[in-house]
Amino acid sequence: MSAERNAPPPLSACDEPLASRYDVALLDLDGVVYVGPDPVPDAPENLRKASKEGMRIGYITNNASRPARVVAEHLASFGLEVIADDVVTSAQAAAKLVANDFPQGSPVLVVGGEGLYSALEEYGMNPVRSSDSHPVAVVQGFHPEVNWVMLADGAHAINEGAKWYATNLDLTIPTAAGMAPGNGTLVQAIRAAVGVDPIVAGKPEPPLLETSIERLEAKRPLMIGDRLDSDIAGAHAVGIASLWVATGVNDPHDLARAPKNQRPTYIAPGLGALAQKQPGVTVEGGKHTCEGWTAEVVNNAVSVKGEGAPYDGLRAILSAVWAAVDAPPKPAAKTAKTAGRSRRPLPKPAPTPDSIAIDAALHRIGLET
């Protein structure tokens, strides 16, 4: 169960470097620290700087394909000082859920790879490869070698009464060649053959982040990610601050359309933000100002004026858009008359995120679309 925490509101100010305000960074990996085998440009250097400032760096991943020690070795190849205890995977979070539900040594069918086998053994469970072993549970996580036979065997075990756990429901996974199907896509394949939904361990569900906070002994954690629907929504789910970075899946258009539970505390182009303060947004008379930029929504389009850093302008734009879409319906100004009778007109609803044009505003601040 999630501890009682209160995350700062979206687009909050921070008057000191983030690495000083927060004691532990909970870093998503794919699209934040690396893409495929290669590091995101400047990410290792920025993480080394944050570590020197006293921030503990934790690496949190929904990808269950590799054990924590293998992930740590990959990260160390970028020149980072990382040990296995700095890495928390969705496989570990799922294994912890299973261990809480069943006695140690219970057989658990793996639909996945080495990451799940290692995590289940770490928590004292008995990973098995076939439904013939009468597993009490099925744990499913991404691995590139998952095939039809494994999916079918998982479905057979679930239909025989095994409890079903999934490490995550991400539909896609970033690779060096582009987006590819993720674990969520494979979960859908089994779901089509069974009559239940899995218990989910990974972001945006709380178990992975709660496990990470516990294992990394975080008192003031900061979740850092590129995906609004998993990283940022996961931070909201456990009540902690979040930093969105523009190095992965989502972009400023996605930010503008984000529902309340996917709006980050802070935004930045990359991990250099850990060494920086974060300006806030002031609002007066429908105008949203961040440093040298002021934005407002006029006739369902964002108008922005001023000059300065592009991401200060983006903060002003996002604040204006979110305020517009969150606004209550406006009362009608006049009473309409129909066939000689007065009729109270319906209130005018707030605009939808998709109906507010932001392309010209993004161009104006220097973020090309």
Coordinates of C-alpha atoms in Angstrom, one line a residue:
M1 CA 0.0 0.0 0.0
S2 CA 1.3 3.5 -0.9
A3 CA 2.5 5.7 1.9
E4 CA 0.7 9.0 2.4
R5 CA 2.6 11.6 0.4
N6 CA 1.7 14.8 -1.3
A7 CA 3.5 15.6 -4.6
P8 CA 4.2 19.2 -5.4
P9 CA 1.8 20.7 -8.0
P10 CA 2.7 20.7 -11.7
L11 CA 5.2 23.3 -12.9
S12 CA 6.3 24.0 -9.4
A13 CA 9.3 26.3 -8.7
C14 CA 12.4 25.0 -7.0
D15 CA 14.8 27.7 -5.7
E16 CA 17.8 25.3 -5.5
P17 CA 19.2 22.7 -7.8
L18 CA 17.0 19.6 -8.0
A19 CA 20.0 17.5 -6.9
S20 CA 20.0 19.5 -3.7
R21 CA 16.3 19.4 -3.0
Y22 CA 15.8 15.6 -3.6
D23 CA 17.9 12.9 -2.0
V24 CA 17.3 10.1 -4.5
A25 CA 16.7 10.2 -8.3
L26 CA 14.4 7.4 -9.5
L27 CA 15.5 7.3 -13.1
D28 CA 13.6 5.6 -15.9
L29 CA 16.1 4.0 -18.3
D30 CA 14.7 3.6 -21.8
G31 CA 14.6 7.0 -23.3
V32 CA 16.1 8.8 -20.3
V33 CA 19.5 7.2 -19.7
Y34 CA 19.9 5.1 -22.8
V35 CA 18.2 4.1 -26.0
G36 CA 19.0 0.6 -27.0
P37 CA 22.7 0.0 -26.2
D38 CA 23.8 3.6 -26.3
P39 CA 23.5 6.4 -23.7
V40 CA 21.4 9.4 -24.2
P41 CA 23.8 12.2 -25.1
D42 CA 25.2 13.9 -21.9
A43 CA 23.2 11.7 -19.6
P44 CA 26.1 10.0 -17.9
E45 CA 28.0 13.3 -17.4
N46 CA 24.9 14.9 -15.8
L47 CA 24.3 11.9 -13.5
R48 CA 27.9 11.9 -12.4
K49 CA 27.6 15.6 -11.5
A50 CA 24.4 15.0 -9.5
S51 CA 26.0 12.1 -7.6
K52 CA 28.9 14.4 -6.7
E53 CA 26.4 16.8 -5.2
G54 CA 25.2 14.0 -2.9
M55 CA 22.1 12.7 -4.8
R56 CA 21.8 9.0 -4.8
I57 CA 21.1 7.7 -8.3
G58 CA 18.6 4.9 -8.6
Y59 CA 17.7 3.2 -11.9
I60 CA 14.1 2.1 -12.2
T61 CA 12.9 0.2 -15.2
N62 CA 9.6 -1.4 -16.4
N63 CA 11.7 -3.6 -18.7
A64 CA 11.9 -7.0 -17.0
S65 CA 14.1 -8.7 -19.6
R66 CA 17.4 -8.4 -17.7
P67 CA 18.5 -9.0 -14.1
A68 CA 19.5 -5.9 -12.1
R69 CA 23.2 -6.9 -12.2
V70 CA 23.2 -7.0 -16.0
V71 CA 21.5 -3.6 -16.2
A72 CA 24.1 -2.3 -13.8
E73 CA 26.9 -3.6 -16.0
H74 CA 25.3 -1.9 -19.0
L75 CA 25.2 1.4 -17.1
A76 CA 28.7 1.0 -15.9
S77 CA 29.9 0.8 -19.5
F78 CA 28.9 4.4 -19.8
G79 CA 31.4 5.4 -17.1
L80 CA 28.7 5.4 -14.3
E81 CA 29.5 4.0 -10.8
V82 CA 26.6 1.6 -10.5
I83 CA 26.1 -1.6 -8.6
A84 CA 23.2 -4.0 -8.7
D85 CA 21.6 -2.6 -5.6
D86 CA 21.2 0.8 -7.5
V87 CA 18.8 -0.9 -10.0
V88 CA 15.2 -1.9 -9.4
T89 CA 13.3 -3.7 -12.1
S90 CA 9.6 -4.4 -12.6
A91 CA 10.6 -8.1 -12.4
Q92 CA 11.7 -7.5 -8.8
A93 CA 8.5 -5.6 -8.0
A94 CA 6.4 -8.4 -9.5
A95 CA 8.4 -11.1 -7.6
K96 CA 7.9 -9.3 -4.4
L97 CA 4.1 -9.3 -5.0
V98 CA 4.2 -13.0 -5.7
A99 CA 6.3 -13.6 -2.5
N100 CA 3.7 -11.7 -0.5
D101 CA 0.9 -13.9 -1.8
F102 CA 2.4 -17.4 -1.8
P103 CA 4.8 -19.5 0.4
Q104 CA 8.5 -19.5 -0.4
G105 CA 9.4 -22.3 -2.9
S106 CA 6.1 -22.1 -4.7
P107 CA 6.3 -22.9 -8.4
V108 CA 5.8 -19.8 -10.6
L109 CA 5.5 -20.0 -14.4
V110 CA 7.7 -17.5 -16.2
V111 CA 6.5 -15.9 -19.4
G112 CA 9.6 -13.9 -20.0
G113 CA 13.4 -14.2 -19.6
E114 CA 16.4 -14.1 -17.3
G115 CA 15.2 -11.0 -15.5
L116 CA 12.1 -12.7 -14.1
Y117 CA 14.0 -16.0 -13.2
S118 CA 16.6 -14.0 -11.2
A119 CA 14.0 -11.9 -9.4
L120 CA 11.8 -14.8 -8.4
E121 CA 14.8 -16.7 -7.0
E122 CA 15.9 -13.5 -5.1
Y123 CA 12.5 -13.6 -3.4
G124 CA 12.6 -17.3 -2.6
M125 CA 10.2 -18.5 -5.3
N126 CA 10.6 -21.4 -7.7
P127 CA 10.5 -20.3 -11.3
V128 CA 9.4 -23.0 -13.7
R129 CA 9.2 -23.2 -17.5
S130 CA 6.0 -25.3 -18.0
S131 CA 2.4 -25.3 -16.9
D132 CA 2.9 -29.0 -16.4
S133 CA 4.6 -28.0 -13.1
H134 CA 1.2 -26.8 -11.8
P135 CA 2.3 -23.3 -11.0
V136 CA 0.4 -21.2 -8.4
A137 CA 1.1 -18.1 -10.4
V138 CA 2.1 -16.8 -13.8
V139 CA 4.5 -13.9 -14.1
Q140 CA 4.8 -12.2 -17.5
G141 CA 7.5 -9.7 -18.5
F142 CA 9.1 -8.5 -21.6
H143 CA 11.8 -10.5 -23.3
P144 CA 12.6 -10.5 -27.0
E145 CA 12.5 -14.3 -27.1
V146 CA 8.9 -14.6 -25.8
N147 CA 7.1 -16.8 -28.3
W148 CA 3.7 -18.2 -29.0
V149 CA 4.4 -21.4 -27.1
M150 CA 5.2 -19.4 -23.9
L151 CA 2.1 -17.2 -24.3
A152 CA -0.1 -20.3 -24.8
D153 CA 1.4 -22.0 -21.8
G154 CA 0.8 -19.0 -19.7
A155 CA -2.8 -18.9 -20.8
H156 CA -3.3 -22.6 -20.0
A157 CA -1.9 -22.1 -16.5
I158 CA -4.1 -19.0 -15.8
N159 CA -7.2 -20.9 -17.1
E160 CA -6.3 -23.7 -14.7
G161 CA -6.4 -21.2 -11.8
A162 CA -2.9 -19.7 -11.5
K163 CA -2.8 -16.1 -10.4
W164 CA -1.5 -13.8 -13.1
Y165 CA 1.0 -11.0 -12.6
A166 CA 2.4 -8.7 -15.3
T167 CA 5.6 -6.6 -14.8
N168 CA 4.1 -3.7 -16.9
L169 CA 1.6 -2.8 -19.6
D170 CA 3.8 -0.6 -21.8
L171 CA 2.5 -1.2 -25.3
T172 CA 5.8 0.0 -26.9
I173 CA 9.5 -0.1 -26.1
P174 CA 12.1 2.3 -27.6
T175 CA 14.9 0.6 -29.5
A176 CA 17.8 1.9 -31.5
A177 CA 15.8 1.2 -34.7
G178 CA 12.6 2.9 -33.4
M179 CA 9.5 1.9 -31.4
A180 CA 8.8 -1.8 -31.0
P181 CA 6.0 -3.8 -29.3
G182 CA 6.4 -3.9 -25.6
N183 CA 5.1 -6.2 -22.8
G184 CA 1.7 -4.7 -22.8
T185 CA 1.2 -5.9 -26.4
L186 CA 2.1 -9.4 -25.3
V187 CA -0.1 -9.2 -22.2
Q188 CA -3.0 -8.4 -24.6
A189 CA -2.3 -11.7 -26.5
I190 CA -2.8 -13.7 -23.3
R191 CA -5.7 -11.6 -22.1
A192 CA -7.5 -12.6 -25.3
A193 CA -7.4 -16.2 -24.2
V194 CA -8.3 -15.8 -20.5
G195 CA -11.1 -14.3 -18.5
V196 CA -9.1 -12.2 -16.0
D197 CA -6.8 -9.2 -15.9
P198 CA -3.3 -9.4 -14.5
I199 CA -2.0 -7.8 -11.3
V200 CA 0.5 -5.2 -12.6
A201 CA 3.7 -4.3 -10.8
G202 CA 5.3 -1.7 -13.0
K203 CA 4.6 2.0 -13.6
P204 CA 2.1 3.6 -13.4
E205 CA 0.9 1.2 -10.8
P206 CA 2.5 1.8 -7.4
P207 CA 4.4 -1.5 -6.6
L208 CA 7.6 -0.7 -8.6
L209 CA 8.0 2.8 -7.2
E210 CA 7.1 1.8 -3.7
T211 CA 9.7 -1.1 -3.9
S212 CA 12.2 1.4 -5.3
I213 CA 11.7 3.9 -2.5
E214 CA 12.1 1.1 0.0
R215 CA 15.2 -0.5 -1.5
L216 CA 16.9 2.8 -2.1
E217 CA 15.9 4.3 1.3
A218 CA 14.6 7.4 -0.3
K219 CA 13.2 10.2 1.9
R220 CA 12.7 12.8 -0.8
P221 CA 12.5 10.9 -4.1
L222 CA 12.3 12.5 -7.5
M223 CA 10.9 10.4 -10.4
I224 CA 12.5 11.2 -13.7
G225 CA 11.0 9.9 -17.0
D226 CA 10.1 10.5 -20.6
R227 CA 6.7 8.8 -20.6
L228 CA 3.7 10.7 -19.2
D229 CA 1.4 7.6 -18.9
S230 CA 3.9 5.5 -17.0
D231 CA 6.7 7.6 -15.4
I232 CA 4.8 10.7 -14.5
A233 CA 1.5 9.0 -13.8
G234 CA 3.4 6.6 -11.6
A235 CA 4.8 9.5 -9.6
H236 CA 1.3 10.9 -9.1
A237 CA 0.1 7.4 -8.0
V238 CA 2.6 7.3 -5.1
G239 CA 2.6 11.1 -4.3
I240 CA 6.1 12.1 -5.2
A241 CA 7.7 14.8 -7.4
S242 CA 8.5 14.2 -11.0
L243 CA 10.7 15.5 -13.7
W244 CA 9.8 15.0 -17.4
V245 CA 12.7 15.1 -19.9
A246 CA 12.3 15.4 -23.7
T247 CA 14.8 12.7 -24.7
G248 CA 12.3 9.8 -25.2
V249 CA 8.7 9.1 -26.2
N250 CA 6.6 12.1 -25.4
D251 CA 6.9 15.7 -26.7
P252 CA 5.5 19.1 -25.9
H253 CA 2.2 18.4 -27.7
D254 CA 1.7 15.4 -25.4
L255 CA 2.4 17.6 -22.4
A256 CA -0.2 20.1 -23.5
R257 CA -2.8 17.3 -23.8
A258 CA -1.8 15.5 -20.5
P259 CA -4.6 14.8 -18.0
K260 CA -4.1 16.0 -14.5
N261 CA -2.5 12.7 -13.3
Q262 CA 0.2 12.9 -16.0
R263 CA 1.3 16.5 -15.5
P264 CA 4.9 16.7 -14.2
T265 CA 6.2 18.8 -11.3
Y266 CA 9.1 19.9 -13.5
I267 CA 10.0 19.8 -17.2
A268 CA 13.4 20.0 -18.9
P269 CA 15.1 19.1 -22.2
G270 CA 17.4 16.6 -20.4
L271 CA 19.2 15.5 -17.2
G272 CA 21.2 18.8 -17.0
A273 CA 18.1 20.0 -15.0
L274 CA 19.4 18.2 -12.0
A275 CA 22.1 20.9 -11.5
Q276 CA 19.6 23.7 -12.1
K277 CA 16.9 25.6 -10.3
Q278 CA 13.4 25.4 -11.7
P279 CA 11.4 28.6 -12.3
G280 CA 7.7 28.7 -11.5
V281 CA 4.7 30.3 -13.3
T282 CA 2.8 33.3 -12.1
V283 CA -0.8 33.8 -13.2
E284 CA -2.6 37.1 -13.4
G285 CA -5.8 37.9 -15.3
G286 CA -5.5 34.8 -17.6
K287 CA -1.9 35.5 -18.4
H288 CA 0.7 33.0 -17.5
T289 CA 4.3 34.2 -17.0
C290 CA 7.5 32.3 -16.6
E291 CA 10.7 34.4 -16.6
G292 CA 10.6 36.4 -19.8
W293 CA 7.6 34.7 -21.4
T294 CA 3.9 35.4 -21.1
A295 CA 1.2 33.1 -22.6
E296 CA -2.6 33.1 -22.7
V297 CA -5.3 31.2 -24.6
V298 CA -7.2 33.4 -27.0
N299 CA -9.9 32.0 -29.3
N300 CA -8.6 28.4 -28.7
A301 CA -5.0 29.3 -29.6
V302 CA -2.0 30.0 -27.4
S303 CA -0.6 33.5 -27.8
V304 CA 2.9 33.9 -26.4
K305 CA 5.0 37.1 -26.0
G306 CA 8.5 37.8 -24.7
E307 CA 11.9 36.3 -24.9
G308 CA 14.1 34.0 -23.0
A309 CA 14.9 30.3 -22.6
P310 CA 12.6 28.0 -24.6
Y311 CA 11.6 25.9 -21.7
D312 CA 10.5 28.9 -19.7
G313 CA 8.2 29.7 -22.6
L314 CA 7.0 26.1 -22.6
R315 CA 6.1 26.3 -18.9
A316 CA 4.1 29.4 -19.6
I317 CA 2.3 27.7 -22.5
L318 CA 1.5 24.6 -20.6
S319 CA 0.2 26.6 -17.6
A320 CA -2.1 28.5 -19.9
V321 CA -3.4 25.4 -21.7
W322 CA -4.0 23.4 -18.6
A323 CA -5.8 26.3 -16.9
A324 CA -8.1 26.7 -20.0
V325 CA -9.0 23.0 -20.2
D326 CA -9.5 22.7 -16.4
A327 CA -11.7 25.8 -16.2
P328 CA -15.4 25.2 -15.2
P329 CA -18.0 25.8 -17.9
K330 CA -18.7 29.5 -18.4
P331 CA -22.3 30.6 -17.6
A332 CA -24.3 31.9 -20.5
A333 CA -24.6 35.6 -20.7
K334 CA -28.1 35.9 -22.0
T335 CA -31.4 34.0 -21.9
A336 CA -32.4 32.8 -25.3
K337 CA -36.0 33.0 -26.5
T338 CA -37.6 30.2 -28.5
A339 CA -41.2 30.3 -29.8
G340 CA -42.1 33.1 -27.4
R341 CA -40.8 31.3 -24.3
S342 CA -37.6 32.0 -22.4
R343 CA -35.0 29.1 -22.4
R344 CA -32.0 29.0 -20.2
P345 CA -29.0 28.4 -22.5
L346 CA -26.5 25.7 -21.6
P347 CA -23.1 26.8 -20.1
K348 CA -20.2 27.0 -22.5
P349 CA -17.9 24.1 -21.8
A350 CA -14.1 24.5 -21.4
P351 CA -12.1 23.8 -24.5
T352 CA -10.6 20.3 -25.0
P353 CA -6.8 19.9 -25.1
D354 CA -6.9 18.9 -28.8
S355 CA -8.9 22.1 -29.7
I356 CA -6.2 24.5 -28.5
A357 CA -3.6 25.3 -31.1
I358 CA -0.1 25.5 -29.8
D359 CA 2.1 25.0 -32.9
A360 CA 2.7 28.8 -33.5
A361 CA 3.4 29.3 -29.8
L362 CA 6.0 26.5 -29.8
H363 CA 7.6 28.0 -32.9
R364 CA 7.7 31.4 -31.3
I365 CA 9.7 30.2 -28.3
G366 CA 12.1 28.2 -30.4
L367 CA 10.7 24.7 -30.0
E368 CA 10.1 23.7 -33.6
T369 CA 7.1 21.4 -34.3

